[in-house]
Short mmCIF file of C-alpha atoms (C1' of nucleotides) in Angstrom, two decimals:
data_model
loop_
_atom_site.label_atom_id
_atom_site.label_comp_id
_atom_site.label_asym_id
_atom_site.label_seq_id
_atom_site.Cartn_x
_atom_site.Cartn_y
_atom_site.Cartn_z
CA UNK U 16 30.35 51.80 -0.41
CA UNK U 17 33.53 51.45 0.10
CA UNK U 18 35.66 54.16 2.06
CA UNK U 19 37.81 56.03 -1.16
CA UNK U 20 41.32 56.36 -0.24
CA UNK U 21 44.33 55.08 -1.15
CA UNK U 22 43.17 53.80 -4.63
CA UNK U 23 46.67 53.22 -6.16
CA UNK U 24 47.28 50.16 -5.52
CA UNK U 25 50.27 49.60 -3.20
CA UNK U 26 51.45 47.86 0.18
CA UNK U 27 48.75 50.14 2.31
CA UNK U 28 46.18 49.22 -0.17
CA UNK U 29 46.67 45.51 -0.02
CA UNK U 30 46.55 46.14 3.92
CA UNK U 31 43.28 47.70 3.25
CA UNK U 32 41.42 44.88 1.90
CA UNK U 33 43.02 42.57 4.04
CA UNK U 34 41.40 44.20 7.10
CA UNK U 35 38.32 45.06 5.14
CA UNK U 36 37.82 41.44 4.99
CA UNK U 37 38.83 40.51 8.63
CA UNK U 38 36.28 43.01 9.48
CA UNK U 39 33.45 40.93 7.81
CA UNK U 40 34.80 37.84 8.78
CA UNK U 41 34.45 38.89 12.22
CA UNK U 42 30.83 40.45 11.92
CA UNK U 43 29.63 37.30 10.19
CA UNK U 44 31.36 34.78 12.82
CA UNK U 45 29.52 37.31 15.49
CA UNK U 46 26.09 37.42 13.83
CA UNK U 47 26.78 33.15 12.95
CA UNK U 48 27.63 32.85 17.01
CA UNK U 49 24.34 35.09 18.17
CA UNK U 50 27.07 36.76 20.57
CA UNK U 51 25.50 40.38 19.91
CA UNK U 52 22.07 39.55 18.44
CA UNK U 53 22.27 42.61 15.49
CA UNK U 54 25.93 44.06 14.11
CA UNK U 55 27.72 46.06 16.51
CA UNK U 56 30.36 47.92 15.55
CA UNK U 57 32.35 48.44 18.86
CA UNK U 58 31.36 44.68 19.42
CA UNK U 59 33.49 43.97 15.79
CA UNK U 60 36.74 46.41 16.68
CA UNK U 61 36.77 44.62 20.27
CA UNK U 62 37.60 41.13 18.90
CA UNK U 63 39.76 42.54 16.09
CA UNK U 64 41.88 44.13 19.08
CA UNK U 65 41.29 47.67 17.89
CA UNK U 66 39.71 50.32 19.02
CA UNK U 67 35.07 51.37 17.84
CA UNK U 68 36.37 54.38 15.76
CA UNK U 69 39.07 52.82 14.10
CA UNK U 70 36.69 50.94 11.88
CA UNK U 71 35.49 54.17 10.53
CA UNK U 72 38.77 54.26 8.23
CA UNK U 73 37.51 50.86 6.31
CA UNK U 74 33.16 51.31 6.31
CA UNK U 75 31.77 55.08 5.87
CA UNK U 76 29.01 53.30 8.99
CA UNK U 77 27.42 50.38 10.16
CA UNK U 78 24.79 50.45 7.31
CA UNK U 79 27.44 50.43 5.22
CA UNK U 80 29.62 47.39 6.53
CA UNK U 81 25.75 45.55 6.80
CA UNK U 82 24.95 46.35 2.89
CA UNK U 83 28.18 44.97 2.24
CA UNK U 84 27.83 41.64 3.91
CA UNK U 85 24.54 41.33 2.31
CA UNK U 86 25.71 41.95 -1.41
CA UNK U 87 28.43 39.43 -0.52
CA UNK U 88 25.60 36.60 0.91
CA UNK U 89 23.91 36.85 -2.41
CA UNK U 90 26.36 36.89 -4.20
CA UNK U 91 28.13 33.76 -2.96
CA UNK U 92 24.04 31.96 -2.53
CA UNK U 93 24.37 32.75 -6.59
CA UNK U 94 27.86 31.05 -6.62
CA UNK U 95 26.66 28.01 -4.91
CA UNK U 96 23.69 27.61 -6.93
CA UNK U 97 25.62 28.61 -10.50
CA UNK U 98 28.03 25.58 -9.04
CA UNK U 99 25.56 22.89 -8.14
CA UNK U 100 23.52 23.20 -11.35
CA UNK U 101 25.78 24.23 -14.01
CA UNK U 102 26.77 21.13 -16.75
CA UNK U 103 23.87 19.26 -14.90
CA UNK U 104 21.46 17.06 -16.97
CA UNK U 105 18.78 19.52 -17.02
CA UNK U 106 16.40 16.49 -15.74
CA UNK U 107 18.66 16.77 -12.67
CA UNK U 108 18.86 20.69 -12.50
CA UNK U 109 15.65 21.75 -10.16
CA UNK U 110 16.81 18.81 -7.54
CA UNK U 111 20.25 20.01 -7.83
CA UNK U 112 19.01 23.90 -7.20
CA UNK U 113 16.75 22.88 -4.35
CA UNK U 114 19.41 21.16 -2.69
CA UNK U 115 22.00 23.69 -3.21
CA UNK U 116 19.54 26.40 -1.69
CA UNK U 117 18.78 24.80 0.95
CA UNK U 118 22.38 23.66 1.90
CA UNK U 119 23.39 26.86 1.11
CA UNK U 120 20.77 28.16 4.10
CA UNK U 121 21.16 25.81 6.58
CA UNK U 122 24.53 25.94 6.39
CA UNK U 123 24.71 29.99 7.13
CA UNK U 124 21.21 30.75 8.51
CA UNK U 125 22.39 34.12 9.86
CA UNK U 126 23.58 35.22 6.23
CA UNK U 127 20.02 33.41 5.17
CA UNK U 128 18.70 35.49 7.43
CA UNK U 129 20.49 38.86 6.31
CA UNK U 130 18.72 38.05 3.06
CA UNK U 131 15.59 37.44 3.49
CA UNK U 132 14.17 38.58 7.03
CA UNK U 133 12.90 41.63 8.47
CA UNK U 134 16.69 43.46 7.85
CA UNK U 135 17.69 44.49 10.91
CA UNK U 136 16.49 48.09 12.58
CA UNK U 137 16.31 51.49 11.13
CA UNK U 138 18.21 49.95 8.03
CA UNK U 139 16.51 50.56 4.45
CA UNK U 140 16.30 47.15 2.60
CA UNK U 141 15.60 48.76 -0.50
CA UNK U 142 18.22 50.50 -2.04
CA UNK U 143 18.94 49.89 -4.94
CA UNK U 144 22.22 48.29 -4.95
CA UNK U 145 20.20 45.54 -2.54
CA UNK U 146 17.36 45.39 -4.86
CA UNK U 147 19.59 44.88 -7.77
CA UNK U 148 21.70 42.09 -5.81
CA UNK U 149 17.84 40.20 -5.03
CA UNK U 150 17.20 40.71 -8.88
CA UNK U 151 20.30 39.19 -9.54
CA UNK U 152 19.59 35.81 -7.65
CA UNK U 153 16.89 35.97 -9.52
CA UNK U 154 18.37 35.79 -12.81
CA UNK U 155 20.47 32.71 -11.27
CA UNK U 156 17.60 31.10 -10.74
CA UNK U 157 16.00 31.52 -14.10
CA UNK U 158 19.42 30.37 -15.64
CA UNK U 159 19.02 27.23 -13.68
CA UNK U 160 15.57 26.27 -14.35
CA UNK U 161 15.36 27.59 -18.14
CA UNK U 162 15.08 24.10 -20.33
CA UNK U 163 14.43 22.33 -17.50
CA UNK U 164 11.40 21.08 -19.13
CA UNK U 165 9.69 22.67 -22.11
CA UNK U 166 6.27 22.92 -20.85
CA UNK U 167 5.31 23.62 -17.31
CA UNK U 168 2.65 21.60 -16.10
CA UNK U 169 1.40 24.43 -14.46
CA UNK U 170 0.28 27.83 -16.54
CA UNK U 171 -0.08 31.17 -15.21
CA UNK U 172 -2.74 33.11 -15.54
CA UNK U 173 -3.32 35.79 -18.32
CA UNK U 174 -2.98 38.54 -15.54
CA UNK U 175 -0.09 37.11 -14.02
CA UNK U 176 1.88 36.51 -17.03
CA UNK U 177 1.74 39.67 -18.47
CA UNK U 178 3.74 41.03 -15.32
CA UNK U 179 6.24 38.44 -15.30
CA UNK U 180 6.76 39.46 -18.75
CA UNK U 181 6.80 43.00 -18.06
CA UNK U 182 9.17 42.44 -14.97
CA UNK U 183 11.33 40.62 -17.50
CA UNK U 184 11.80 43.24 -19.88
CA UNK U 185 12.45 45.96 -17.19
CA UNK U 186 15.07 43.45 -16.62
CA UNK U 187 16.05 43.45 -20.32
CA UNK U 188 15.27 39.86 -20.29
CA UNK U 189 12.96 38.37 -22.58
CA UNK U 190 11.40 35.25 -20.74
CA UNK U 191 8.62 32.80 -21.07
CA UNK U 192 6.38 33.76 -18.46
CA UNK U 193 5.84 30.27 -17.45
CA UNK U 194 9.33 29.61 -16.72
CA UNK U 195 9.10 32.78 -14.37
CA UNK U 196 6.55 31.46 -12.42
CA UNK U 197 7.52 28.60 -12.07
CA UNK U 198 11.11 30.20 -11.10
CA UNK U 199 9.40 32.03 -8.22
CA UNK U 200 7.20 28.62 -7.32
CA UNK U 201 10.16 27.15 -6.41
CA UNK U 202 11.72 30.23 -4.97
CA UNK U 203 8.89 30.72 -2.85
CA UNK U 204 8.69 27.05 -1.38
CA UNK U 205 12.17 26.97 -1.27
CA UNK U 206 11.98 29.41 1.24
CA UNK U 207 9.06 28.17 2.94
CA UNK U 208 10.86 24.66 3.91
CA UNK U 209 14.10 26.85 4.35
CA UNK U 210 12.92 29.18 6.76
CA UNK U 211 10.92 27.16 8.90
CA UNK U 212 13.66 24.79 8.95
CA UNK U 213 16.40 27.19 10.15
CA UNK U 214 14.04 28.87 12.59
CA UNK U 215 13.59 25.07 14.29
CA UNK U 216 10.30 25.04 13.60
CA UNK U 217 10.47 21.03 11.92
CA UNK U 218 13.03 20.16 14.84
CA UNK U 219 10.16 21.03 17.34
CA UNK U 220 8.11 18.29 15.73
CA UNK U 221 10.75 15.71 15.39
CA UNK U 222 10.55 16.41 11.61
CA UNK U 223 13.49 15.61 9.38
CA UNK U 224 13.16 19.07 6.65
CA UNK U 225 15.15 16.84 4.26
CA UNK U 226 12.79 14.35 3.66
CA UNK U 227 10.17 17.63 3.30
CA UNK U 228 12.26 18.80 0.45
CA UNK U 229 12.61 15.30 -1.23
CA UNK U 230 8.60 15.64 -1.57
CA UNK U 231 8.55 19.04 -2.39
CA UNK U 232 10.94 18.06 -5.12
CA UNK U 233 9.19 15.27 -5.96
CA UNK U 234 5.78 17.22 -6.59
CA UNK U 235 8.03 19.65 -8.49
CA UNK U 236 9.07 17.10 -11.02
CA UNK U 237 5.49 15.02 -11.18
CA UNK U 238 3.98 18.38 -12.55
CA UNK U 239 6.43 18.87 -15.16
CA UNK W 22 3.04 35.42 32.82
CA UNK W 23 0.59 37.89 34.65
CA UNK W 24 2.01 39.90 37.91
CA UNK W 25 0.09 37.39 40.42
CA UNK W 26 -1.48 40.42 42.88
CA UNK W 27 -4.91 41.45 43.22
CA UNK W 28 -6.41 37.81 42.28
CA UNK W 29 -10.55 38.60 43.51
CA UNK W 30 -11.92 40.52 40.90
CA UNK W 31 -12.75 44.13 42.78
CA UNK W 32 -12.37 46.72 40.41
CA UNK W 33 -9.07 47.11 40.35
CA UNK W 34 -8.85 44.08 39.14
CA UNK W 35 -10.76 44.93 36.45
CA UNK W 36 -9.20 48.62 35.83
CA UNK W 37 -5.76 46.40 35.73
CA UNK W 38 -6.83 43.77 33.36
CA UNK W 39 -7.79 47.38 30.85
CA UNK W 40 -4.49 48.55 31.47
CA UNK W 41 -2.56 45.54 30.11
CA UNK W 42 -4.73 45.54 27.48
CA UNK W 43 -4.08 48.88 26.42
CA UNK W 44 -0.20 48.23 26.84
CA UNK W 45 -0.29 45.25 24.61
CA UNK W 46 -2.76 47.65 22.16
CA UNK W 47 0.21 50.37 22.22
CA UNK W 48 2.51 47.60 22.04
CA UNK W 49 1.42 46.19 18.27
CA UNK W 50 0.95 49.71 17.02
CA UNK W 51 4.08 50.33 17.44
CA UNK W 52 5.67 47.38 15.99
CA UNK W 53 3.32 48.36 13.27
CA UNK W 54 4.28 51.33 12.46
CA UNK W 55 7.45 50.57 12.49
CA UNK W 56 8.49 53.24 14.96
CA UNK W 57 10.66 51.79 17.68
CA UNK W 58 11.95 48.44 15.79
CA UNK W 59 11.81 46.34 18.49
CA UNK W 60 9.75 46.18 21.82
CA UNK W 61 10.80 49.28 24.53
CA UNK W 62 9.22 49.31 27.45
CA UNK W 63 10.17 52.69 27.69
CA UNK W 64 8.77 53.98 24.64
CA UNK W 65 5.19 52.05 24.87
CA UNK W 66 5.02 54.02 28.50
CA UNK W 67 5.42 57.15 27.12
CA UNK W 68 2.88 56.76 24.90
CA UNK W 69 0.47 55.45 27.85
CA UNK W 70 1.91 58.75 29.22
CA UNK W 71 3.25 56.67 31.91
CA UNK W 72 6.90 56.63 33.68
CA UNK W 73 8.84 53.48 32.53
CA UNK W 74 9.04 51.78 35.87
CA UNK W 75 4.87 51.83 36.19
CA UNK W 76 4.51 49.17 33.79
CA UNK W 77 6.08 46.57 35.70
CA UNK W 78 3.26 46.80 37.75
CA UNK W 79 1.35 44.73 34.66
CA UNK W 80 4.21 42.94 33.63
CA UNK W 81 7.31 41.13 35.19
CA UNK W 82 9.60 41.90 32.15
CA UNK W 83 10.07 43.09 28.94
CA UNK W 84 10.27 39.24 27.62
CA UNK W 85 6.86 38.67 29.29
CA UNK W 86 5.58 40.73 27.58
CA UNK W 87 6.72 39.88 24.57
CA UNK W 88 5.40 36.13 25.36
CA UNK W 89 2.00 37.59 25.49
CA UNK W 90 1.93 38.90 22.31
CA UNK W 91 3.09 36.49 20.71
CA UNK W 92 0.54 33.93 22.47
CA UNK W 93 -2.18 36.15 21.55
CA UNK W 94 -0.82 36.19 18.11
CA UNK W 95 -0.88 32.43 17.76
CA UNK W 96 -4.46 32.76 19.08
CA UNK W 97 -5.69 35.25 16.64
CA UNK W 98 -4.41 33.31 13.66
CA UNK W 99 -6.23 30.18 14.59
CA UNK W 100 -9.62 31.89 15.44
CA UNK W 101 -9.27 33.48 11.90
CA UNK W 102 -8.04 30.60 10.39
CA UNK W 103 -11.28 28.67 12.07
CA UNK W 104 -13.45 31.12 11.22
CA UNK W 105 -12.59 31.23 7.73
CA UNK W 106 -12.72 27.25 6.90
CA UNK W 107 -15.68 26.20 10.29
CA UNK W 108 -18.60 25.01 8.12
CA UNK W 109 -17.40 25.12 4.40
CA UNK W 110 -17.41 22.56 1.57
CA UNK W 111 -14.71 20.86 2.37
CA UNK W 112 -13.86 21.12 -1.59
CA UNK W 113 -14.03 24.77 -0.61
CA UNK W 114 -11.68 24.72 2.63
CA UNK W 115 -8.53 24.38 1.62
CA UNK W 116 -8.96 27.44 -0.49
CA UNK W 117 -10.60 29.19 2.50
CA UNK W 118 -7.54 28.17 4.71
CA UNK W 119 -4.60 29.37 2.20
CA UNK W 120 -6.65 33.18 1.88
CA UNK W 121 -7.22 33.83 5.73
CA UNK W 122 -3.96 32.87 6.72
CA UNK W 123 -2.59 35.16 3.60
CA UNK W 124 -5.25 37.90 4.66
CA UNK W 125 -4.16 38.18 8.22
CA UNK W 126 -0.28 38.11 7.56
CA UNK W 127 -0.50 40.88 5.02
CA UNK W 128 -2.80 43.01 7.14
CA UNK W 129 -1.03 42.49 10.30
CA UNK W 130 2.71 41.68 8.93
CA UNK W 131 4.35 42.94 12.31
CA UNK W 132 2.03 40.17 14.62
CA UNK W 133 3.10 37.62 11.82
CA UNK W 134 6.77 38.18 11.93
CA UNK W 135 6.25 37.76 15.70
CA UNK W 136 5.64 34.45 15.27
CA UNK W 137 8.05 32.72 12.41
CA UNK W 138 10.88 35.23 12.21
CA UNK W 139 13.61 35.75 13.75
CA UNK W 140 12.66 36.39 17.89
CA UNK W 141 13.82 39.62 18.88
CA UNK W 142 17.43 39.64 20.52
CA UNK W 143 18.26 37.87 23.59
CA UNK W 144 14.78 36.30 23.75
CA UNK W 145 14.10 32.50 23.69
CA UNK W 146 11.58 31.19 21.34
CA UNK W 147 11.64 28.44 22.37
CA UNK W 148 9.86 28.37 26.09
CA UNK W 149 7.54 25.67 26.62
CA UNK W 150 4.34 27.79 26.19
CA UNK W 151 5.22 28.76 22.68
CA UNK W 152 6.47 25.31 21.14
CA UNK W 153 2.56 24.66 22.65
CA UNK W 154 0.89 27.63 20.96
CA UNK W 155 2.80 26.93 17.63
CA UNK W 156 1.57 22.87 17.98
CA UNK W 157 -1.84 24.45 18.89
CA UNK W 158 -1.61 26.52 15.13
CA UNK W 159 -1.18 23.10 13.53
CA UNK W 160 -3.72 21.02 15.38
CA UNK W 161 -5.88 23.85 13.64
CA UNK W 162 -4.31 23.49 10.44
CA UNK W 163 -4.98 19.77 10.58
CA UNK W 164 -8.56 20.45 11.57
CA UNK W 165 -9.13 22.42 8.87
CA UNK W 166 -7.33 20.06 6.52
CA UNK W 167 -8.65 16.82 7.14
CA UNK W 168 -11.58 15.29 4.94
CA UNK W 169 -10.47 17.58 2.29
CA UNK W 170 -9.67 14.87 0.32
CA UNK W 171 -9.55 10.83 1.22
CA UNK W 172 -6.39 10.22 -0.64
CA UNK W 173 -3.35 13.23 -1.43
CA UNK W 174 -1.84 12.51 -4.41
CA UNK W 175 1.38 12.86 -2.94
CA UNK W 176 1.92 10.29 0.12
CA UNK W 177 5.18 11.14 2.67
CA UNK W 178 7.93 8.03 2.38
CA UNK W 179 7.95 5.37 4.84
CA UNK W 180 10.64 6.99 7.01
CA UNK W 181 8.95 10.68 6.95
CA UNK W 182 5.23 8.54 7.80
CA UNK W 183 7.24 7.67 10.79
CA UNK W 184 8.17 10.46 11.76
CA UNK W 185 4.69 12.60 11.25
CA UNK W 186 3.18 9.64 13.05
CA UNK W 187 5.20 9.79 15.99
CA UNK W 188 4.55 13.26 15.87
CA UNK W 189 0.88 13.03 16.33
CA UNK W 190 1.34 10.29 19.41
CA UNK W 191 3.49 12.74 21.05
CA UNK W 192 0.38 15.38 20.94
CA UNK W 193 -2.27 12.95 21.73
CA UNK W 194 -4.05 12.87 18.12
CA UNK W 195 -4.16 9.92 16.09
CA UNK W 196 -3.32 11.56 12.86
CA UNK W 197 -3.35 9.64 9.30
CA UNK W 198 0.77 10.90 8.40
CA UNK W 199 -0.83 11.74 4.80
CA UNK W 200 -2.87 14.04 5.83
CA UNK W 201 0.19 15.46 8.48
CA UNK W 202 2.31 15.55 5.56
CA UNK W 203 -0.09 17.46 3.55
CA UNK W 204 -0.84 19.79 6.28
CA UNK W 205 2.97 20.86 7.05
CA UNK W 206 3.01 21.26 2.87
CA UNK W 207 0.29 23.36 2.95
CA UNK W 208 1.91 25.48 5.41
CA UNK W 209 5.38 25.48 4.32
CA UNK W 210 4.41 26.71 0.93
CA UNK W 211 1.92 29.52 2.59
CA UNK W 212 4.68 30.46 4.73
CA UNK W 213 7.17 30.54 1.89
CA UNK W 214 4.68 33.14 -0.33
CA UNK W 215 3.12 35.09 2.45
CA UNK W 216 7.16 35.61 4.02
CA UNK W 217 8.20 36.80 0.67
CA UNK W 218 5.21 39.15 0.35
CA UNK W 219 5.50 40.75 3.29
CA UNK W 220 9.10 41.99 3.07
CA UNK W 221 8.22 43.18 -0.24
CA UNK W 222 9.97 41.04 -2.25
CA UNK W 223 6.65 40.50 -5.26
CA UNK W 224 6.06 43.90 -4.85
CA UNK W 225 9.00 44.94 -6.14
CA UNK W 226 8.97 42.57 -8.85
CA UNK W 227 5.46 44.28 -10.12
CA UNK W 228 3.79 40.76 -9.31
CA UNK W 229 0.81 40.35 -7.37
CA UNK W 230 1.13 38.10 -4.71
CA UNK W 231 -2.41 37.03 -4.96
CA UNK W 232 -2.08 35.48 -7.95
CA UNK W 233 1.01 33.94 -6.92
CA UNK W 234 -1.32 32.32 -4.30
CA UNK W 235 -4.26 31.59 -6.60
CA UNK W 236 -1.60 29.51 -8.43
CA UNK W 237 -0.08 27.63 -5.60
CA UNK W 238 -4.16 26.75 -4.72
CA UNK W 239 -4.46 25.85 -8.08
CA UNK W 240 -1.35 23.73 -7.95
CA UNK W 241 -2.45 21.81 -4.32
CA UNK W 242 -6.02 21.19 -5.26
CA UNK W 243 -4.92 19.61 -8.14
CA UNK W 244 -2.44 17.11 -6.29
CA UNK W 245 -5.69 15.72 -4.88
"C1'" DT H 30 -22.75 56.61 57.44
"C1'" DG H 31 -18.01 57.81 58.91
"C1'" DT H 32 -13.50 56.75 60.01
"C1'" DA H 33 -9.02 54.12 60.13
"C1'" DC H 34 -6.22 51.27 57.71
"C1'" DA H 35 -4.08 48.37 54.25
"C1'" DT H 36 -3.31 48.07 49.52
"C1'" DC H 37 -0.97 49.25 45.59
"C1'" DA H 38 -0.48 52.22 41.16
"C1'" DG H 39 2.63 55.29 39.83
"C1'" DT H 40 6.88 58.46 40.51
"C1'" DG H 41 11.60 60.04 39.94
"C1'" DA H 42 16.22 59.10 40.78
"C1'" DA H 43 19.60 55.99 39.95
"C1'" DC H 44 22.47 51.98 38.06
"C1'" DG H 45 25.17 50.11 34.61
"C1'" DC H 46 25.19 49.17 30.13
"C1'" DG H 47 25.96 49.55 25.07
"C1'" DC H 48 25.23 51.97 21.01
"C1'" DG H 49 26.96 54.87 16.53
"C1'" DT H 50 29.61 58.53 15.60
"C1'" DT H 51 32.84 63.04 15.76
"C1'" DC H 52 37.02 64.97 16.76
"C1'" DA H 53 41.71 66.44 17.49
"C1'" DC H 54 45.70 63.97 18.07
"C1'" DT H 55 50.17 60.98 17.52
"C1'" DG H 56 53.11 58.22 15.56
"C1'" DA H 57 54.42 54.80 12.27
"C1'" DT H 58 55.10 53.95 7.35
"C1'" DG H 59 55.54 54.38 2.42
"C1'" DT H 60 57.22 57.59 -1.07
"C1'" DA H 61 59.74 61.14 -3.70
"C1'" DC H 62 63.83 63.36 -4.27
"C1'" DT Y 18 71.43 54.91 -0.32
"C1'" DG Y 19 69.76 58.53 2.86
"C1'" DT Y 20 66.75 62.02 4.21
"C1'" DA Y 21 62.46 64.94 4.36
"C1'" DC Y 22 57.84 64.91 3.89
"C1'" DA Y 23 53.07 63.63 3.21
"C1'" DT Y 24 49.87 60.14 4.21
"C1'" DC Y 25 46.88 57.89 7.05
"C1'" DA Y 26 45.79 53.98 10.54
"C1'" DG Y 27 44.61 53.99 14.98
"C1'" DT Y 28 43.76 56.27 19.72
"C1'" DG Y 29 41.10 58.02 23.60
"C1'" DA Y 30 37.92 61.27 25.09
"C1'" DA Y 31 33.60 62.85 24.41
"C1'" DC Y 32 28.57 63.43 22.86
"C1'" DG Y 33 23.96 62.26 23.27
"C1'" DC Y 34 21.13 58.67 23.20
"C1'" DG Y 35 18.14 54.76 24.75
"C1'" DC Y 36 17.77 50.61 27.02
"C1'" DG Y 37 15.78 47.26 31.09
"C1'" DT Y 38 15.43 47.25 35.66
"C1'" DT Y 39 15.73 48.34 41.09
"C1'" DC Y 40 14.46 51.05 44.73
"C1'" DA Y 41 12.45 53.87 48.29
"C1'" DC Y 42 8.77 56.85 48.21
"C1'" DT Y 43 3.90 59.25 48.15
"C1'" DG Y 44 -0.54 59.58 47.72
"C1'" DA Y 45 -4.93 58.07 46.09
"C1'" DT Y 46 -8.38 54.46 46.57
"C1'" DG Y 47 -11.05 50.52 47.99
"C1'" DT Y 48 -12.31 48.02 52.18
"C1'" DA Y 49 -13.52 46.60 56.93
"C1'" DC Y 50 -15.34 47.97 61.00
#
DNA sequence: TGTACATCAGTGAACGCGCGTTCACTGATGTAC
DNA sequence: TGTACATCAGTGAACGCGCGTTCACTGATGTAC
C-alpha cells in the first residue's frame, strides 16, 4: 500500500512516483542479478545512493515494496498474454498463450518466481489483494481460451465441475466448466514445462524446453 | 559430505551416525513447520539442545548439510515411487506412478520444494552429486514408464528424438526417445499440478487437486 | 582387572556480517500571502 | 515579485536480532597395555 502523503498532485508528487519506481526497478534488477538472494532493503537504498531508512518515506516495509512488485508481475504476465492472443484466430489462440507464458517466464524467471514459488520468508502469500491479482490471471486466461474450440475433448468430472462452476460464480463469472478445466490444464502444464525449464532442470539433460512445449501444444490441440 | 573422523565402527561411530540422523530429523521438521524459513544451524542446535558450534562436529557446513537432505530427498521419492509402480499391471502403473509422486509431495511439501524450487540463497544446485540424484529420479521414472504402452500416441520430432537420445547415451541407457519423451511429459505435467497444489493455489480456488490429477491420468492414458 | 593415555564431543566467547525498523534531526523546496 | 512558513525527503545513530563459522578449551569416554 502505498505510503499516503502528498496526494495533490504537484512537482513533489511527480518526484514521488518517479523514485517509487526507481525503487522497484532496482529491487527487480537485484532479485533478476541473484546479487542478494531475497529483497533487501538496505541492499536497494545502497545502489540508489541513499541511505536504508530513507526508503521508509516511499514503502510503509519490505512486505510492502515485495506485494507491490508482485501485483505489478501479474499484472504485466496478464498484459503479455492479453497482447499475444488478442485479435488472434482463435485456432491460433492456445499456441499463442502458451508461447506468450512461457516467454513471458523465461524471460523474467525471478518475477516468475515471485509468482509462483514458495514467496519468500515470513511473508503471507495470501492476502487478499495477492489472491485477487492470481484470480485475475486467471480470468486472462479464460478470456484467451473461451471459443477456442466449442467442445473440449476432454470432460470433467461431475464432482469437479460443479466447483469450477461454483468458483466461477464466487467470481461473478458464469463459465462452462469445461472451459475451466481445461483453462487450468493448460495453466498447470504451462507451469510444469515453465518451471522446470527456468530452474535448469531440461538444460541438465541437454533438452531444448521449446521443442517440449511444441508437443505439449501439439497434444493440446489433437484433443480438441 | 560426512566429517571423515572416526572411520572403524566402535561405538562412537555408531552414537555419531544417531546424531546426524537426529539433526537431519530436526532439520525437516523444521522446514516443515515452517518455523525458521530456511535452514539455521543455529536454530536446529537449539532444539538438539546443543551449542551451535557442536554440530560441525557432524557436518562441515551449513550447505552440506543441506546436500544431504536433499540427496535423501531424491532417494525417498524414488523408493516410493518404486514401491508404488514394482510389480503392477503395467496398464495399472502409470496411474500408480502419477498418485505416489502426488502423495509424497503433498504430505511432505517442504522435502519436495527441496528438490525443484528455488535452492535456498547462496547455495548451488547444481553440484555434481545432485544433477546425479535428479538423473537417478528419472532413470526411475523411465523404469516405471517403460512397457506401459508399445507405441505413445504422441512421438517427440526428429530434432527433440535427438536430443532425448543423446541424452540416454550420455547416462549409459539405451532408451527408445518415445518413451524419454513420454517420461519427461509425464513429469512435467505432475510437476506442473503437484507445484500448484502445494502453494495452495487449487485450494483456494475450492478445486480439488485430486481430481485435477484424475483428469490429467485420464488425459495421458488416453494418448496411448 | 587397573591404570595411563589418546581421542574427540561439546562449550562459550568471539568475529564480522547483514537484516528491518525507529527516532530525532536538518536542511532544502514548494506554497501562500 | 519577495518573503515567511509549512512540508517533507533524507540522514546517521541506534536497537535488537540472527546468521555461519573459528578458536582455544575442558572433560568425559573408549582403548591399549
Amino acid at each position: 500500500m502505498v505510503v499516503e502523503t502528498n496526494r495533490r498532485g504537484g512537482i513533489r508528487a511527480r518526484l514521488r512516483t518517479e523514485v517509487r519506481d526507481d525503487v522497484k526497478r532496482i529491487a527487480l534488477r537485484q532479485l533478476a542479478e541473484g546479487g542478494p538472494p531475497t529483497l533487501s532493503v538496505n541492499a536497494i537504498a545502497k545502489e540508489l545512493g541513499v541511505s536504508g531508512p530513507a526508503l521508509y518515506r516511499y514503502f510503509t516495509s519490505r512486505d510492502d515494496l515485495l506485494t507491490e512488485l508482485v501485483l505489478d508481475a501479474y499484472g504485466d504476465l496478464a498484459l503479455a498474454i492479453e497482447a499475444a492472443t488478442r485479435r488472434q484466430d482463435p485456432a491460433q489462440r492456445l499456441a499463442a498463450f502458451a508461447r506468450a507464458y512461457r516467454q513471458w517466464a523465461i524471460t523474467e524467471p525471478h518475477r516468475y518466481r515471485l509468482l509462483f514459488a514458495q514467496p519468500t520468508p515470513g511473508y503471507d502469500a495470501h492476502r487478499d489483494s495477492l489472491v485477487d491479482a492470481a484470480q485475475r490471471l486467471m480470468d486472462t486466461l479464460l478470456d484467451a481460451l473461451t471459443d477456442t474450440e466449442a467442445s473440449p475433448g476432454q470432460r470433467p468430472s461431475a464432482k469437479l465441475a460443479g466447483q469450477l462452476t461454483a468458483w466461477g460464480r464466487k467470481r461473478g463469472l458464469d463459465v462452462d466448466p469445461a472451459v475451466a478445466h481445461r483453462a487450468i490444464v493448460v495453466w498447470s502444464r504451462l507451469h510444469g514445462l515453465v518451471s522446470l525449464e527456468i530452474e535448469g532442470n531440461f538444460a541438465s539433460m541437454g533438452v531444448d524446453a521449446e521443442l517440449l512445449l511444441d508437443g505439449e501444444i501439439a497434444a493440446l490441440s489433437a484433443q480438441d
